[in-house]
Coordinates of C-alpha atoms in Angstrom, one line a residue:
M1 CA 0.0 0.1 0.0
H2 CA 1.4 3.4 -1.0
D3 CA 2.4 5.8 1.4
T4 CA 0.1 8.8 2.2
R5 CA 1.9 10.4 5.2
P6 CA 3.6 13.4 3.1
I7 CA 0.1 14.4 1.8
A8 CA -1.5 13.9 5.2
S9 CA 1.0 16.1 6.8
Q10 CA 0.6 18.8 4.2
N11 CA -3.2 18.8 4.9
L12 CA -2.5 19.1 8.5
K13 CA -0.4 22.2 8.0
S14 CA -3.0 23.9 5.7
R15 CA -6.3 22.6 6.6
S16 CA -6.6 25.4 9.3
W17 CA -6.1 28.1 6.9
I18 CA -9.2 30.2 6.4
R19 CA -9.7 33.4 4.2
L20 CA -9.3 36.8 5.6
R21 CA -12.6 37.7 4.0
T22 CA -14.3 35.2 6.2
L23 CA -12.8 36.7 9.6
V24 CA -13.4 40.4 8.2
L25 CA -17.1 39.6 7.6
L26 CA -17.7 38.0 11.0
R27 CA -16.1 40.9 12.8
W28 CA -18.4 43.3 10.8
W29 CA -21.2 41.4 12.4
A30 CA -19.7 41.7 15.8
I31 CA -19.0 45.3 15.3
G32 CA -22.5 45.9 14.2
G33 CA -23.9 44.1 17.2
Q34 CA -21.7 46.2 19.6
L35 CA -22.8 49.5 18.2
A36 CA -26.3 48.4 18.4
A37 CA -26.0 47.5 21.9
L38 CA -24.2 50.8 22.9
A39 CA -26.9 52.6 21.2
V40 CA -29.8 50.9 23.2
A41 CA -27.8 51.2 26.4
Q42 CA -27.5 54.9 25.9
Y43 CA -30.7 56.1 24.1
L44 CA -33.4 53.6 25.0
L45 CA -32.3 52.6 28.4
N46 CA -30.7 55.7 29.3
L47 CA -27.7 54.3 31.0
E48 CA -24.7 56.3 31.7
I49 CA -21.6 55.0 30.0
E50 CA -18.2 56.1 28.9
T51 CA -19.5 56.8 25.6
A52 CA -16.2 58.3 24.1
L53 CA -14.2 55.4 25.3
C54 CA -16.8 52.8 24.3
Y55 CA -17.0 54.0 20.9
S56 CA -13.1 54.4 20.7
V57 CA -12.7 50.6 21.5
V58 CA -15.3 49.6 18.7
G59 CA -13.6 52.1 16.5
L60 CA -10.3 50.1 16.8
S61 CA -11.9 46.9 15.4
I62 CA -13.3 49.1 12.6
I63 CA -9.8 50.6 11.8
T64 CA -8.2 47.0 11.7
N65 CA -11.1 45.6 9.4
I66 CA -10.6 48.7 7.1
V67 CA -6.9 48.2 7.0
A68 CA -7.3 44.5 6.4
I69 CA -9.5 45.2 3.4
I70 CA -7.1 47.6 1.9
V71 CA -3.8 46.3 2.5
F72 CA -4.3 42.6 1.8
P73 CA -6.0 40.8 -1.2
K74 CA -9.7 39.3 -1.0
N75 CA -8.4 35.9 -1.6
K76 CA -5.5 35.9 1.3
R77 CA -5.5 33.1 3.4
L78 CA -4.4 33.4 7.0
S79 CA -1.7 31.0 8.7
E80 CA -2.6 29.7 12.1
R81 CA -0.4 32.6 13.6
E82 CA -2.2 35.4 11.9
I83 CA -5.6 33.9 12.8
F84 CA -4.3 33.9 16.5
F85 CA -3.2 37.5 16.5
I86 CA -6.5 38.4 15.0
V87 CA -8.7 36.5 17.4
F88 CA -6.4 37.6 20.6
F89 CA -7.2 41.0 19.5
D90 CA -10.7 40.7 19.4
L91 CA -10.7 38.9 22.7
I92 CA -8.7 41.9 24.5
Q93 CA -11.1 44.6 22.7
L94 CA -14.2 42.7 23.9
S95 CA -12.8 42.5 27.6
A96 CA -12.0 46.3 27.4
L97 CA -15.6 46.9 26.4
L98 CA -16.9 44.9 29.0
Y99 CA -14.7 46.6 31.5
L100 CA -16.3 49.8 30.3
T101 CA -19.9 48.6 30.8
G102 CA -20.2 46.8 34.2
G103 CA -17.9 43.6 33.7
L104 CA -19.6 40.5 34.6
N105 CA -22.8 42.5 35.6
N106 CA -23.3 42.9 31.9
P107 CA -25.3 40.2 30.6
F108 CA -23.2 40.5 27.1
S109 CA -20.3 39.0 29.3
L110 CA -21.0 35.5 27.9
L111 CA -19.8 36.6 24.5
I112 CA -16.1 36.5 25.7
V113 CA -16.4 32.8 24.9
G114 CA -16.8 33.5 21.1
P115 CA -13.2 34.0 20.2
V116 CA -12.0 31.0 22.2
T117 CA -14.6 28.8 20.1
V118 CA -13.3 30.2 16.9
S119 CA -9.7 29.8 17.7
A120 CA -10.4 26.0 18.8
A121 CA -12.0 25.2 15.4
A122 CA -9.2 27.2 13.3
I123 CA -6.0 26.9 15.0
N124 CA -3.7 24.3 16.9
T125 CA -4.3 23.3 20.5
R126 CA -1.2 25.3 21.9
L127 CA -2.6 28.6 20.7
T128 CA -6.0 27.8 21.6
L129 CA -4.9 26.9 25.3
I130 CA -3.3 30.5 25.3
L131 CA -6.4 32.0 24.1
G132 CA -8.5 29.9 26.7
A133 CA -6.2 30.9 29.6
T134 CA -6.4 34.7 28.7
A135 CA -10.2 34.5 28.3
V136 CA -10.3 32.9 31.9
L137 CA -8.0 35.4 33.2
N138 CA -9.9 38.4 31.8
T139 CA -13.2 36.9 33.2
S140 CA -11.7 36.6 36.6
L141 CA -10.4 40.3 36.4
L142 CA -13.7 41.7 35.1
T143 CA -15.5 40.5 38.6
Q144 CA -13.4 42.8 40.5
F145 CA -12.2 45.6 38.1
F146 CA -14.9 47.3 36.0
L147 CA -16.6 50.7 35.6
P148 CA -20.2 50.4 36.8
L149 CA -23.3 50.8 34.9
R150 CA -25.4 53.8 36.2
T151 CA -28.7 55.0 35.4
M152 CA -29.7 58.6 34.7
S153 CA -30.6 59.0 38.2
G154 CA -27.2 57.8 39.5
A155 CA -28.3 54.2 40.8
I156 CA -25.7 51.4 40.2
L157 CA -26.9 48.4 38.1
E158 CA -25.2 45.4 39.7
V159 CA -26.1 41.9 40.4
S160 CA -25.7 40.0 43.9
D161 CA -22.3 38.6 44.9
L162 CA -24.2 35.0 44.4
L163 CA -25.0 35.7 40.9
L164 CA -21.8 37.3 40.0
V165 CA -19.9 34.3 41.1
G166 CA -22.4 32.3 39.1
N167 CA -21.9 34.1 35.9
W168 CA -18.2 33.8 36.4
V169 CA -18.4 29.9 37.0
A170 CA -20.8 29.7 33.9
T171 CA -18.5 31.7 31.6
V172 CA -15.3 29.8 32.7
I173 CA -17.2 26.4 32.2
A174 CA -18.5 27.7 28.7
V175 CA -14.9 28.7 27.7
I176 CA -13.4 25.4 28.6
F177 CA -16.5 23.2 27.3
L178 CA -17.1 25.0 24.1
G179 CA -13.3 25.3 23.4
V180 CA -12.6 21.5 24.0
Y181 CA -15.9 20.7 21.9
S182 CA -15.0 22.9 19.1
R183 CA -11.3 21.5 19.1
W184 CA -12.4 17.9 19.1
I185 CA -14.9 18.2 16.5
A186 CA -12.5 20.2 14.3
S187 CA -9.7 17.5 14.8
E188 CA -12.3 14.7 14.0
I189 CA -13.3 16.5 10.8
G190 CA -9.8 17.1 9.8
S191 CA -8.8 13.6 10.2
M192 CA -11.6 12.3 8.4
S193 CA -11.0 14.5 5.5
E194 CA -7.5 13.5 5.0
A195 CA -8.4 9.8 5.3
L196 CA -11.0 10.3 2.7
Q197 CA -8.6 12.1 0.5
A198 CA -6.2 9.0 0.9
T199 CA -9.0 6.8 0.0
Q200 CA -9.8 8.8 -3.3
M201 CA -6.2 8.6 -4.1
A202 CA -6.1 4.7 -3.5
L203 CA -9.4 4.4 -5.7
A204 CA -7.8 6.6 -8.5
R205 CA -4.5 4.4 -8.5
E206 CA -6.6 1.2 -8.6
Q207 CA -8.7 2.7 -11.3
K208 CA -5.7 3.7 -13.4
L209 CA -4.0 0.0 -12.9
T210 CA -7.5 -1.5 -14.0
D211 CA -7.5 0.9 -17.1
L212 CA -4.1 -0.3 -17.9
G213 CA -4.8 -3.8 -17.6
G214 CA -7.6 -3.3 -20.2
V215 CA -5.1 -1.6 -22.6
V216 CA -2.5 -4.4 -22.1
A217 CA -5.2 -7.1 -22.8
A218 CA -6.3 -5.2 -25.8
A219 CA -3.0 -4.8 -27.1
A220 CA -2.2 -8.6 -26.8
H221 CA -5.5 -9.3 -28.5
E222 CA -5.1 -7.0 -31.2
L223 CA -1.6 -7.5 -31.9
G224 CA -1.4 -11.3 -31.6
T225 CA -2.5 -12.1 -35.3
P226 CA -0.3 -9.4 -37.2
L227 CA 2.8 -10.5 -35.1
A228 CA 2.1 -14.1 -35.7
T229 CA 1.8 -13.5 -39.3
I230 CA 5.1 -11.5 -39.4
K231 CA 7.0 -14.2 -37.7
L232 CA 5.8 -16.9 -40.0
T233 CA 6.4 -15.0 -43.1
S234 CA 9.8 -14.1 -41.8
S235 CA 10.8 -17.4 -41.4
E236 CA 9.7 -18.4 -44.7
L237 CA 12.0 -15.7 -46.2
A238 CA 14.8 -16.9 -44.1
S239 CA 14.6 -20.5 -45.4
E240 CA 13.7 -19.3 -49.1
L241 CA 16.9 -17.1 -50.3
V242 CA 16.1 -17.4 -53.9
D243 CA 14.2 -14.8 -56.0
Q244 CA 10.8 -16.3 -56.4
P245 CA 7.4 -14.8 -56.9
D246 CA 6.2 -16.5 -53.8
L247 CA 8.8 -14.7 -51.7
A248 CA 7.8 -11.5 -53.3
D249 CA 4.1 -11.9 -52.2
D250 CA 5.4 -12.8 -48.6
A251 CA 7.6 -9.5 -48.6
L252 CA 4.3 -7.6 -49.5
L253 CA 2.3 -9.4 -46.8
I254 CA 5.0 -8.7 -44.2
R255 CA 4.6 -5.0 -45.4
D256 CA 1.0 -5.0 -45.1
Q257 CA 1.0 -6.7 -41.7
A258 CA 3.7 -4.1 -40.3
D259 CA 1.5 -1.2 -41.5
R260 CA -1.4 -2.8 -39.5
C261 CA 0.7 -3.2 -36.5
R262 CA 1.6 0.7 -36.8
D263 CA -2.1 1.7 -37.2
I264 CA -3.0 -0.3 -34.1
L265 CA -0.3 0.9 -31.9
R266 CA -1.0 4.6 -33.1
S267 CA -4.9 4.0 -32.3
M268 CA -4.2 2.5 -28.9
G269 CA -1.3 5.1 -28.2
R270 CA -4.1 8.1 -28.9
M271 CA -7.0 6.8 -27.0
G272 CA -6.6 3.3 -25.7
K273 CA -9.0 0.3 -25.6
D274 CA -11.4 -0.8 -23.2
D275 CA -11.7 -4.5 -23.3
L276 CA -15.2 -5.5 -22.3
H277 CA -13.9 -8.9 -21.1
M278 CA -12.1 -6.9 -18.3
H279 CA -15.3 -5.6 -16.9
Q280 CA -16.5 -8.9 -15.2
A281 CA -15.0 -12.0 -13.7
P282 CA -16.0 -14.9 -11.6
L283 CA -16.0 -14.2 -7.9
T284 CA -13.0 -16.4 -6.9
A285 CA -11.1 -14.9 -10.0
V286 CA -11.5 -11.4 -8.5
V287 CA -10.6 -12.5 -5.1
E288 CA -7.4 -14.3 -6.3
E289 CA -6.5 -11.0 -8.3
A290 CA -6.8 -9.1 -5.2
A291 CA -4.5 -11.3 -3.3
E292 CA -1.9 -12.0 -6.0
P293 CA 0.6 -8.9 -4.8
H294 CA 0.9 -10.8 -1.5
S295 CA 1.1 -14.4 -2.7
D296 CA 4.9 -14.5 -2.5
R297 CA 5.6 -12.8 0.7
G298 CA 6.3 -16.0 2.5
K299 CA 2.9 -16.6 4.0
D300 CA 0.6 -19.6 2.5
L301 CA -2.5 -18.2 1.2
T302 CA -5.3 -20.9 0.9
F303 CA -8.5 -20.4 -1.3
Y304 CA -11.7 -22.0 -0.8
T305 CA -15.2 -22.1 -1.4
A306 CA -17.6 -22.2 1.6
S307 CA -19.8 -25.4 2.1
D308 CA -23.0 -23.6 2.0
T309 CA -22.9 -22.2 -1.4
E310 CA -25.9 -22.2 -3.5
G311 CA -25.8 -22.6 -7.3
P312 CA -23.3 -21.9 -9.9
Q313 CA -20.6 -19.3 -9.0
P314 CA -21.6 -15.5 -9.6
T315 CA -19.9 -13.4 -12.1
I316 CA -19.3 -10.1 -10.6
A317 CA -18.1 -6.7 -11.7
R318 CA -14.4 -6.2 -11.5
K319 CA -14.6 -2.8 -9.8
P320 CA -11.4 -0.9 -8.5
E321 CA -13.0 -0.4 -5.2
I322 CA -13.7 -4.0 -4.8
I323 CA -10.3 -5.2 -5.7
H324 CA -8.4 -2.4 -3.8
G325 CA -10.5 -3.0 -0.7
L326 CA -10.0 -6.7 -0.5
R327 CA -6.3 -6.4 -1.2
N328 CA -6.0 -4.1 1.8
L329 CA -7.6 -6.6 4.1
I330 CA -5.7 -9.5 2.6
Q331 CA -2.4 -7.4 3.2
N332 CA -3.5 -6.8 6.7
A333 CA -3.9 -10.5 7.3
V334 CA -0.6 -11.3 5.8
D335 CA 1.2 -8.8 8.0
F336 CA -0.2 -10.2 11.0
S337 CA -0.3 -13.7 10.5
R338 CA 2.3 -16.3 11.5
S339 CA 2.5 -18.6 8.5
Q340 CA -1.3 -19.1 7.1
V341 CA -4.1 -17.0 5.7
W342 CA -7.4 -18.6 4.6
I343 CA -9.5 -16.7 2.1
E344 CA -13.2 -18.2 1.7
S345 CA -15.6 -17.3 -1.0
G346 CA -19.2 -18.0 -0.4
W347 CA -22.6 -17.3 -2.2
T348 CA -26.3 -17.8 -1.9
S349 CA -29.3 -16.7 -4.0
E350 CA -29.2 -13.5 -1.8
T351 CA -25.6 -12.7 -0.6
V352 CA -22.1 -13.0 -1.9
T353 CA -19.5 -13.3 1.0
V354 CA -15.6 -13.3 1.2
R355 CA -14.0 -14.1 4.5
I356 CA -10.3 -13.7 5.3
I357 CA -9.1 -15.4 8.4
D358 CA -5.3 -15.5 9.6
D359 CA -3.5 -17.5 12.3
G360 CA -2.1 -14.6 14.0
R361 CA -2.7 -13.0 17.3
G362 CA -6.1 -11.4 16.1
F363 CA -7.5 -7.9 16.6
P364 CA -6.9 -6.4 20.1
T365 CA -10.0 -6.7 22.4
H366 CA -10.0 -3.0 23.3
L367 CA -9.8 -1.9 19.8
L368 CA -12.6 -3.9 18.1
G369 CA -15.1 -1.2 18.3
Q370 CA -12.7 1.2 16.6
I371 CA -11.7 -1.0 13.7
G372 CA -12.4 1.0 10.5
E373 CA -11.8 4.5 11.9
P374 CA -8.9 6.6 10.5
F375 CA -5.8 7.6 12.7
M376 CA -6.6 5.3 15.6
R377 CA -5.0 6.0 18.8
N378 CA -4.1 3.8 21.9
R379 CA -2.8 1.1 19.5
S380 CA -1.3 -1.6 21.5
Q381 CA 2.4 -2.0 22.0
Q382 CA 2.3 -5.6 21.2
S383 CA 0.9 -4.9 17.5
H384 CA 3.5 -2.3 16.9
A385 CA 6.2 -4.6 18.0
F386 CA 4.8 -7.6 16.1
R387 CA 4.8 -5.3 13.0
P388 CA 7.2 -2.5 13.6
E389 CA 7.7 -1.4 9.9
Y390 CA 4.1 0.0 10.0
E391 CA 2.9 3.2 11.8
G392 CA -0.3 1.5 12.6
M393 CA -2.7 4.5 12.3
G394 CA -5.6 2.4 11.0
L395 CA -5.6 4.2 7.7
G396 CA -5.4 1.0 5.5
L397 CA -8.4 -0.6 7.3
F398 CA -10.3 2.8 7.0
I399 CA -9.7 2.7 3.4
A400 CA -10.5 -0.8 2.7
K401 CA -13.9 -0.3 4.7
T402 CA -14.7 2.7 2.9
L403 CA -14.2 1.4 -0.6
L404 CA -15.9 -1.9 0.2
E405 CA -19.0 -0.1 1.5
R406 CA -19.1 2.2 -1.3
S407 CA -19.6 -1.0 -3.2
G408 CA -22.5 -1.8 -1.1
A409 CA -20.6 -4.2 1.3
D410 CA -21.2 -4.8 5.0
L411 CA -18.0 -5.6 7.1
S412 CA -17.7 -7.4 10.4
F413 CA -14.4 -7.9 12.5
T414 CA -13.9 -10.4 15.0
N415 CA -11.3 -13.0 16.4
G416 CA -11.1 -16.6 15.3
S417 CA -10.4 -17.7 18.8
W418 CA -14.0 -16.8 19.5
S419 CA -15.6 -17.8 16.1
F420 CA -14.2 -21.3 16.0
R421 CA -13.5 -22.0 19.6
N422 CA -16.1 -24.9 19.4
L423 CA -14.9 -26.3 16.1
P424 CA -11.9 -28.6 16.6
E425 CA -11.1 -28.8 12.8
H426 CA -10.6 -25.1 12.8
T427 CA -8.3 -24.6 15.9
D428 CA -5.6 -23.1 13.7
K429 CA -7.8 -20.2 12.7
S430 CA -7.0 -18.3 15.8
G431 CA -6.4 -14.8 14.4
A432 CA -8.4 -12.0 13.0
V433 CA -11.5 -12.8 11.1
V434 CA -12.8 -10.3 8.6
E435 CA -16.2 -11.0 6.8
V436 CA -17.4 -8.9 3.7
S437 CA -20.9 -9.4 2.6
W438 CA -22.8 -8.0 -0.2
P439 CA -26.3 -8.3 -1.5
R440 CA -26.0 -10.4 -4.6
K441 CA -28.1 -8.0 -6.7
R442 CA -25.8 -5.3 -6.1
L443 CA -22.6 -7.0 -7.1
E444 CA -23.4 -9.6 -9.7
A445 CA -22.4 -8.2 -13.0
L446 CA -24.7 -8.0 -16.1
R447 CA -27.2 -10.3 -14.2
N448 CA -30.0 -9.2 -16.6
R449 CA -27.7 -9.8 -19.8
E450 CA -26.1 -13.0 -19.1
S451 CA -26.7 -14.3 -22.5
S452 CA -26.3 -11.2 -24.6
P453 CA -23.1 -10.6 -26.6
L454 CA -20.5 -8.5 -25.2
G455 CA -20.3 -6.2 -28.5
V456 CA -17.2 -4.3 -30.0
N457 CA -14.5 -3.1 -28.0
A458 CA -15.1 0.7 -27.8
P459 CA -12.3 3.1 -27.7
I460 CA -11.9 5.0 -24.2
R461 CA -12.7 8.6 -24.9
A462 CA -10.8 11.3 -23.0

């Protein structure tokens, strides 16, 4: 299986980049809300506030937004450090505004959670922790240091000490919970995005190999006759060295066949061929094709048919996702087996099943519920020591599971020590067991046209 780590690390570096325009628009919304709140407090509620200072603090945000629009292009994407400085400025600006308008007595104090939530979703954990700690510190300071809100009559608007402490506790909890929640969700989305990109790359690679196989098969089919004719006539010319009319005819024939070879090669080189015989194959042939790259790795691969099969063997579509998915599962079995891997094919009138069993140690019990997830953590040290050449992030099984499920399959993972514990004849099958099952109607190729001719090999159009 090809290595996707360089691409994955590149995605980790760039996935947090967001457009400057996005942050600018969000900040315009925040500025509009702050100006509206100040206007309501001043003109509708008749509160005495430090108007000049408040509007000056909001003006700083307006100036920074205007500068960002003028100086930087619209399509600029921000790095994590740039996002951090912008959000950190917004946090300080909001804290200053709360200081001028009652501190935690102001019901809008809960908005201090906003910058932390944005940072958790956009930048790395270290910078997010800095912002979170700053938000908690500012919240704590605002419980003691603030300019009180006063009415026109001079009365101070403040909440009781108990409610003030409650506001502080609620704000701190919100900062921590929403920060962790946003960071966790962003990390899961990023990991899944990278894994899906690796899956698409694997599928594209398998599709190219399948197309190449069709071209090679078409080349062998098309060039077989003219090359055989050239060989035959060349042999005759070699044995007949005298000038005779028959040899002249043979020479003309050689020329015609060489021209034909040239035309075929030119046609194939320009647009390729799609051999319709490559579109379908018996189930066991597809399984053996998937396992072929691992047949000479020092482990015995045993292919057999399940005893509960019904009717003739189905002919299935040779889909790249099926071949690559099964190949990844077989690779995993070969990697972890001691000496033997069993690959069982079975079918009924309703389902088609492939079961892959090895004689290794099996899946770690504590990971059975996580199998198929990308970038699995808490992998056992025994598994890493048993197969040290692999990083063991679960990406291979994720790719296999995703591709096979795309073809309509259901996958189940268990251990042979559980499945065959009451079957003495299967005591060697003590390792991992992976069962892949499809509805037969989803998998069987050309089921409604089994007796129809394949038709003419058509060129692949770009």
